[in-house]
mmCIF file of C-alpha atoms in Angstrom:
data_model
loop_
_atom_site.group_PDB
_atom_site.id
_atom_site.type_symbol
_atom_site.label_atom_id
_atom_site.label_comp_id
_atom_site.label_asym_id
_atom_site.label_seq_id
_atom_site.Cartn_x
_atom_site.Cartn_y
_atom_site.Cartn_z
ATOM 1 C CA UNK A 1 -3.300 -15.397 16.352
ATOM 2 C CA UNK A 2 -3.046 -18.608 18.130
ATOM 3 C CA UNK A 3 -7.257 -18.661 17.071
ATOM 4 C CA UNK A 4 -6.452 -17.870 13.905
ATOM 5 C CA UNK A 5 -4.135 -20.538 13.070
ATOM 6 C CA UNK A 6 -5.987 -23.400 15.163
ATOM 7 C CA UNK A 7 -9.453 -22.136 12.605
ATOM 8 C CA UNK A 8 -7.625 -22.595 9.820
ATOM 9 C CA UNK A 9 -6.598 -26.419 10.759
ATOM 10 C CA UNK A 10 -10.108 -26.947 11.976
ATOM 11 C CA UNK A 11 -11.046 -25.625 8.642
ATOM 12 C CA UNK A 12 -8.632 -27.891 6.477
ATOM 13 C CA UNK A 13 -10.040 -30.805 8.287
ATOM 14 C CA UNK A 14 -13.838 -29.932 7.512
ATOM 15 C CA UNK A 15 -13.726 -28.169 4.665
ATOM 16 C CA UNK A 16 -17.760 -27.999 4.286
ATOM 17 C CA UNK A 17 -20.644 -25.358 4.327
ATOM 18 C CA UNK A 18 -22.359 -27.673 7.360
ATOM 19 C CA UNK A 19 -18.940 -27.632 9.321
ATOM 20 C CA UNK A 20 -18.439 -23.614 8.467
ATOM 21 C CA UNK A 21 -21.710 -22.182 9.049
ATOM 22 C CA UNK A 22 -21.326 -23.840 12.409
ATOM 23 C CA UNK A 23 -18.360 -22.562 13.517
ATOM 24 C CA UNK A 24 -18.894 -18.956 11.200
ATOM 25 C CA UNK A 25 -18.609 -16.390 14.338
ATOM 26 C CA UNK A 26 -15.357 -18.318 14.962
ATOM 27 C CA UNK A 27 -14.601 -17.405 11.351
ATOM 28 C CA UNK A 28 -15.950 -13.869 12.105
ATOM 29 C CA UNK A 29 -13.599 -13.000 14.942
ATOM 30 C CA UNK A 30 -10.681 -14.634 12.991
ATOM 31 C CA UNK A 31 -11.292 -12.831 10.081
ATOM 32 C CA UNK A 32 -11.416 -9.528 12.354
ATOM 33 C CA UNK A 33 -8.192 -10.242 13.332
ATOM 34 C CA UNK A 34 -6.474 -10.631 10.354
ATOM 35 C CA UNK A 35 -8.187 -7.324 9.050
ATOM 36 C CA UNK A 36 -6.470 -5.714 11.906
ATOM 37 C CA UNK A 37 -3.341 -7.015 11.554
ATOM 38 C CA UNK A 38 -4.011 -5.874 8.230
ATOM 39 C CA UNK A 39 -4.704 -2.051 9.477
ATOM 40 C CA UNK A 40 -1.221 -2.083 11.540
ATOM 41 C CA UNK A 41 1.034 -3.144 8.309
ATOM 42 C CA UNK A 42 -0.679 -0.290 6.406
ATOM 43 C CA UNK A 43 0.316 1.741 8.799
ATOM 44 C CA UNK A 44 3.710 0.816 9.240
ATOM 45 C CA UNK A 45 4.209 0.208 5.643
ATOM 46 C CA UNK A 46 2.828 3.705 5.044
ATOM 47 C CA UNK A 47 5.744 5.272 7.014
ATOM 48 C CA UNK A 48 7.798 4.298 3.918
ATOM 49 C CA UNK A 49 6.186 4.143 0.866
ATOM 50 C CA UNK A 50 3.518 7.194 0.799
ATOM 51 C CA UNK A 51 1.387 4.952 -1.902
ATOM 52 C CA UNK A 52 -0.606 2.585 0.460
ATOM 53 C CA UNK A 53 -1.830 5.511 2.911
ATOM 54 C CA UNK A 54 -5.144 5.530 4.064
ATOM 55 C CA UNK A 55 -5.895 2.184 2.665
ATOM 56 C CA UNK A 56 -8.386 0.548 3.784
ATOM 57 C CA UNK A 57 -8.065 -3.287 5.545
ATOM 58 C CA UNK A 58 -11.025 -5.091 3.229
ATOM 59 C CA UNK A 59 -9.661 -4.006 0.147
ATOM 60 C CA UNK A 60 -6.561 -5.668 0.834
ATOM 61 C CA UNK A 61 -7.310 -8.582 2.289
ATOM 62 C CA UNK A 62 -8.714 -12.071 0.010
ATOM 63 C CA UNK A 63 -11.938 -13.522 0.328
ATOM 64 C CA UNK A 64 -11.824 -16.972 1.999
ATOM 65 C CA UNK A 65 -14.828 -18.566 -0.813
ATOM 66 C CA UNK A 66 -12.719 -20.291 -3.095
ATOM 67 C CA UNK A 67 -14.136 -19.611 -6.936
ATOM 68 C CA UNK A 68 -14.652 -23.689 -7.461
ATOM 69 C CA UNK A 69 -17.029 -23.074 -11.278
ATOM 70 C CA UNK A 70 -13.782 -24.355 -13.783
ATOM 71 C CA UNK A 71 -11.778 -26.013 -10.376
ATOM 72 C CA UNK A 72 -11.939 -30.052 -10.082
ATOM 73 C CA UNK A 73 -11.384 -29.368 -6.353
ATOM 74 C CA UNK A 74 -14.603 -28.675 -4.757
ATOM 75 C CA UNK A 75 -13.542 -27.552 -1.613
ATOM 76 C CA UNK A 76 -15.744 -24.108 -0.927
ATOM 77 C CA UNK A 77 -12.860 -22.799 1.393
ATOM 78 C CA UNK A 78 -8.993 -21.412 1.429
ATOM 79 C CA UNK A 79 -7.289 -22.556 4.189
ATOM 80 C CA UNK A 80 -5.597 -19.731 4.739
ATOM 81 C CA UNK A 81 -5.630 -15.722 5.614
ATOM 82 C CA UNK A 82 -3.683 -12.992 3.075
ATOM 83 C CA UNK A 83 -3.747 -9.848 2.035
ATOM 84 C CA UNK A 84 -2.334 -7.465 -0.747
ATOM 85 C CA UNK A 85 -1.179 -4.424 0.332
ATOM 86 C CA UNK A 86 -1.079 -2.092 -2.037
ATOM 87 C CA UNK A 87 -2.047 1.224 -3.940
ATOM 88 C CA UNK A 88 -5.960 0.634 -4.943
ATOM 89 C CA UNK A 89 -6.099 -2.501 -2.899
ATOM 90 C CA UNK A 90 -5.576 -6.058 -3.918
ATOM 91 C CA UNK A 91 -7.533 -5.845 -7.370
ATOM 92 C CA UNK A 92 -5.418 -2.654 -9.030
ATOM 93 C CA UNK A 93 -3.022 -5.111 -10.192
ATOM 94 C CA UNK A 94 -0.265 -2.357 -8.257
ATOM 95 C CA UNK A 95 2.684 -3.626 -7.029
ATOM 96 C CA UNK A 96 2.625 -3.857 -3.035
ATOM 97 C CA UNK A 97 3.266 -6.392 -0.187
ATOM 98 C CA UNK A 98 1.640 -9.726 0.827
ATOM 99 C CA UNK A 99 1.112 -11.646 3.775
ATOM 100 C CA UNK A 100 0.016 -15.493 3.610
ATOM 101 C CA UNK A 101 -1.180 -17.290 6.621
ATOM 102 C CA UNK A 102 -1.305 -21.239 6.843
ATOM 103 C CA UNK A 103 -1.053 -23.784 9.567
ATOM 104 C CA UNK A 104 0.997 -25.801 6.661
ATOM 105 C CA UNK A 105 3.386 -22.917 5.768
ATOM 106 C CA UNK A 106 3.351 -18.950 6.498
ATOM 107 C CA UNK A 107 4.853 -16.756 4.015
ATOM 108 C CA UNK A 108 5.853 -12.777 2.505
ATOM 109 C CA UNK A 109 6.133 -11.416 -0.431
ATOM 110 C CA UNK A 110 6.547 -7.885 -2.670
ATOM 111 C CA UNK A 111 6.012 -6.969 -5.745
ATOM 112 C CA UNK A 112 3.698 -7.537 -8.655
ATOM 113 C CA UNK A 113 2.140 -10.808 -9.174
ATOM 114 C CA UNK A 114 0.346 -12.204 -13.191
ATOM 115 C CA UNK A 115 0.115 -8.393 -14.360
ATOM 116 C CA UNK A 116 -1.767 -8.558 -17.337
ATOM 117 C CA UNK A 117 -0.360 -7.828 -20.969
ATOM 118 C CA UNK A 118 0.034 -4.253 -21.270
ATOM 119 C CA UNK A 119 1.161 -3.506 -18.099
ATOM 120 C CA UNK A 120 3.590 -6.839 -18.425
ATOM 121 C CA UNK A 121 4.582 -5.128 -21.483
ATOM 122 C CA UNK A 122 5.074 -1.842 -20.111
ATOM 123 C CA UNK A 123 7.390 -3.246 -17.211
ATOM 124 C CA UNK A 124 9.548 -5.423 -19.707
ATOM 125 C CA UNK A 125 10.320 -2.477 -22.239
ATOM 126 C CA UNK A 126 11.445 0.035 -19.115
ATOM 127 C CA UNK A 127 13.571 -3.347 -17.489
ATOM 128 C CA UNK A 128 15.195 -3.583 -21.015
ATOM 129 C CA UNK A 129 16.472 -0.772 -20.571
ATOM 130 C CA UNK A 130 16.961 0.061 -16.493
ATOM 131 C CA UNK A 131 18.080 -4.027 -16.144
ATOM 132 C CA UNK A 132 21.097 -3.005 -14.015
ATOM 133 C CA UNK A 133 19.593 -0.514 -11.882
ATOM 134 C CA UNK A 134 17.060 -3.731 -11.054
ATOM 135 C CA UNK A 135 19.492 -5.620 -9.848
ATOM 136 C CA UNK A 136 21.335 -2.795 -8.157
ATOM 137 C CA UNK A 137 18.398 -3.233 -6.127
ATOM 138 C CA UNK A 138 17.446 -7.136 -5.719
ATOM 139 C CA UNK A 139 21.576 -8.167 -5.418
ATOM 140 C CA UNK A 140 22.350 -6.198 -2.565
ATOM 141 C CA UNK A 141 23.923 -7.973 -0.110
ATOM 142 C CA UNK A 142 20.476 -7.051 2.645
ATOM 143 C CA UNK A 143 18.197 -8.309 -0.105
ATOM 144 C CA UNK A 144 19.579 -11.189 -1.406
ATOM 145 C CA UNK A 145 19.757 -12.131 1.826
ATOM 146 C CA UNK A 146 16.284 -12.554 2.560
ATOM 147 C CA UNK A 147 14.980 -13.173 -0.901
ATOM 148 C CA UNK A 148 17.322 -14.532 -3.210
ATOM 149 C CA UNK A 149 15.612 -14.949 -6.254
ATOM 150 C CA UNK A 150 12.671 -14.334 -7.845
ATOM 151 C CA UNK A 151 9.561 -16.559 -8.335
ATOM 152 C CA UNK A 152 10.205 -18.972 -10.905
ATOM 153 C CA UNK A 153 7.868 -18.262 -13.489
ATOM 154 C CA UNK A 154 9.168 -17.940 -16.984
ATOM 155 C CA UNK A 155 8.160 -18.043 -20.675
ATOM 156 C CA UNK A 156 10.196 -20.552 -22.572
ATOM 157 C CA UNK A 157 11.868 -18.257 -24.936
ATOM 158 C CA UNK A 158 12.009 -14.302 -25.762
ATOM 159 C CA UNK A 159 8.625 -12.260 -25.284
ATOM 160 C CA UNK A 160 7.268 -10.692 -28.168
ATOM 161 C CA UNK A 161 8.815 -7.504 -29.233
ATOM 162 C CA UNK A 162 11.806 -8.164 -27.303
ATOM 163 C CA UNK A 163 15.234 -9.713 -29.535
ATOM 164 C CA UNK A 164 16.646 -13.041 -28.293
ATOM 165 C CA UNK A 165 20.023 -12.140 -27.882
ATOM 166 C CA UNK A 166 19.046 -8.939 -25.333
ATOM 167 C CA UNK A 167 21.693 -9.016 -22.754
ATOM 168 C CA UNK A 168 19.183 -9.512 -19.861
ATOM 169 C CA UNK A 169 16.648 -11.747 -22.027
ATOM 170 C CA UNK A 170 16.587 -14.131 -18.839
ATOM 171 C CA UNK A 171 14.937 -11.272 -16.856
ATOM 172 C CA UNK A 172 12.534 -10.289 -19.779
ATOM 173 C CA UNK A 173 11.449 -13.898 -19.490
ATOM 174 C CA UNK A 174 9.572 -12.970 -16.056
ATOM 175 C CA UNK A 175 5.456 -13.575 -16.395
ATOM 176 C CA UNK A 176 5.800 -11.616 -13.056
ATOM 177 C CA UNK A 177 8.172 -10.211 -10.497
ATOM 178 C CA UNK A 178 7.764 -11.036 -6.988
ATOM 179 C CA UNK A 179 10.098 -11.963 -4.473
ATOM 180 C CA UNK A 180 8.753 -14.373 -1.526
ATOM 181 C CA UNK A 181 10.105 -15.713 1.639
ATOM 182 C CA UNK A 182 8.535 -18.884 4.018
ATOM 183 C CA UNK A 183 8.160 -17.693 7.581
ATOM 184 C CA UNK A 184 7.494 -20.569 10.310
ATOM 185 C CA UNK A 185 3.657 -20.738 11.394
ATOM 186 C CA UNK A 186 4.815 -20.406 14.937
ATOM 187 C CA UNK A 187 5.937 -16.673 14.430
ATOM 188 C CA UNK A 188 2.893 -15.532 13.752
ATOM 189 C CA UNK A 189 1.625 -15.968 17.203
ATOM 190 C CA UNK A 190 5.385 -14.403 18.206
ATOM 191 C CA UNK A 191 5.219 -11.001 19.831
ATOM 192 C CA UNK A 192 8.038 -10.390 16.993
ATOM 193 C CA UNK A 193 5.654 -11.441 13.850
ATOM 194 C CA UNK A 194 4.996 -7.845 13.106
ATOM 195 C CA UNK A 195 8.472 -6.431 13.069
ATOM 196 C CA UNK A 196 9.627 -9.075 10.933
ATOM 197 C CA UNK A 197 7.043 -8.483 8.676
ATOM 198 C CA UNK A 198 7.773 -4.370 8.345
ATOM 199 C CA UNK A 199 11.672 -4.898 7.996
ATOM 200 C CA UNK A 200 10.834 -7.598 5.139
ATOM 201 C CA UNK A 201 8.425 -5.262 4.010
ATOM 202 C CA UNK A 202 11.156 -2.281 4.084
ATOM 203 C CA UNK A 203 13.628 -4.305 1.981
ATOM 204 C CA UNK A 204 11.067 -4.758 -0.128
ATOM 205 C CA UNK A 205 10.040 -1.208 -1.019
ATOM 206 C CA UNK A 206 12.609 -0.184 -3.426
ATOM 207 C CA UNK A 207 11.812 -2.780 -5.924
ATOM 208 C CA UNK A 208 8.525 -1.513 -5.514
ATOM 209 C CA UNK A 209 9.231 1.698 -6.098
ATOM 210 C CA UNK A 210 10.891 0.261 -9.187
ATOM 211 C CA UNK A 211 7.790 -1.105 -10.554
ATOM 212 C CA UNK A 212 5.805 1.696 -9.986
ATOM 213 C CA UNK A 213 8.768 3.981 -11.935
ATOM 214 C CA UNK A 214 8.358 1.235 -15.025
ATOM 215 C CA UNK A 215 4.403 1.390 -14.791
ATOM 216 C CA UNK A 216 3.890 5.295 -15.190
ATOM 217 C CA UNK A 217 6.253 5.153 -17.935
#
């Protein structure tokens, strides 16, 4: 992973198609790795949570082109490795588990990230009413622990459909519900970068399992 992580700053530094094409079968075998690093989560995550068996590696892990038609930032490449673990791979819009890998800054996360109306809908009306069974789940002492709060992105006032003065209107607020936490760049390369990953992962899965309760609602 060493590789990995010294591409990537390479990569920030010459962010071009000359520079890339290159250095593209040091991209090749970097990319290789992450897709197996990729392969062992699934199948440690899958000893847990049944839904992201037999997954497979490139349907969970991002593209590094970066989409730059309606972007004033030209760069053609990410600087970075990820991948979205979940049920139907990273375009189902399923809630699941992420990995983020950057020279600059290394992080997790769970849960479901920008679902889009319905589905947004769909989890707000059952979190109306199951609100304290969510946060029997993210407030436990292990949890809160190692991610305290949610991602901080809110509308302004009440969602449509849903009254003001709900008890829990600050949680209906949510445009999505992922928890995240920043992992040093150095412990990727650490022997211990997958076990840390799997336990986060693990503390993770039951407000997955939540989301996937308020989805087939």
């Amino acid at each position: 992973m060493d590789s990995v992580l010294k591409f990537l700053n390479e990569l920030a530094a010459n962010n071009n198609r000359e520079w890339f094409q290159s250095n593209k079968k040091w991209y090749e075998e970097s990319r290789e790795k992450v897709l197996f690093l990729t392969d062992v989560l699934i199948n440690e995550i899958g000893q847990f949570d049944r839904e992201v068996k037999g997954l497979q590696p490139k349907d969970c892990m991002f593209r590094i082109f970066r989409d730059v038609r309606f972007s004033h930032d030209k760069r053609p490449y990410k600087t970075n490795f990820g991948s979205f673990i979940c049920k139907g791979g990273r375009k189902s819009m399923n809630p699941g588990y992420y990995f983020h890998i950057e020279p600059t800054g290394c992080f997790m996360a769970g849960g479901i990230y920008m679902p889009p109306a319905e589905p947004l809908r769909i989890i707000r009306t059952y979190l109306a009413d199951h609100a304290e069974e969510f946060l029997e789940i993210t407030e436990v002492p292990d949890f809160k622990k190692e991610f305290p709060e949610l991602y901080n992105d809110q509308l302004k006032t009440a969602p449509k459909g849903f009254p003001k003065d709900h008890q829990y209107i600050d949680l209906l607020k949510y445009k999505s519900f992922i928890y995240s936490k920043d992992m040093a760049p150095s412990l990727v390369s650490n022997e211990k970068y997958v076990e840390t990953m799997v336990d986060g992962f693990s503390t993770l899965y039951p407000l997955n399992r939540f989301l996937y309760e308020a989805l087939s609602q």
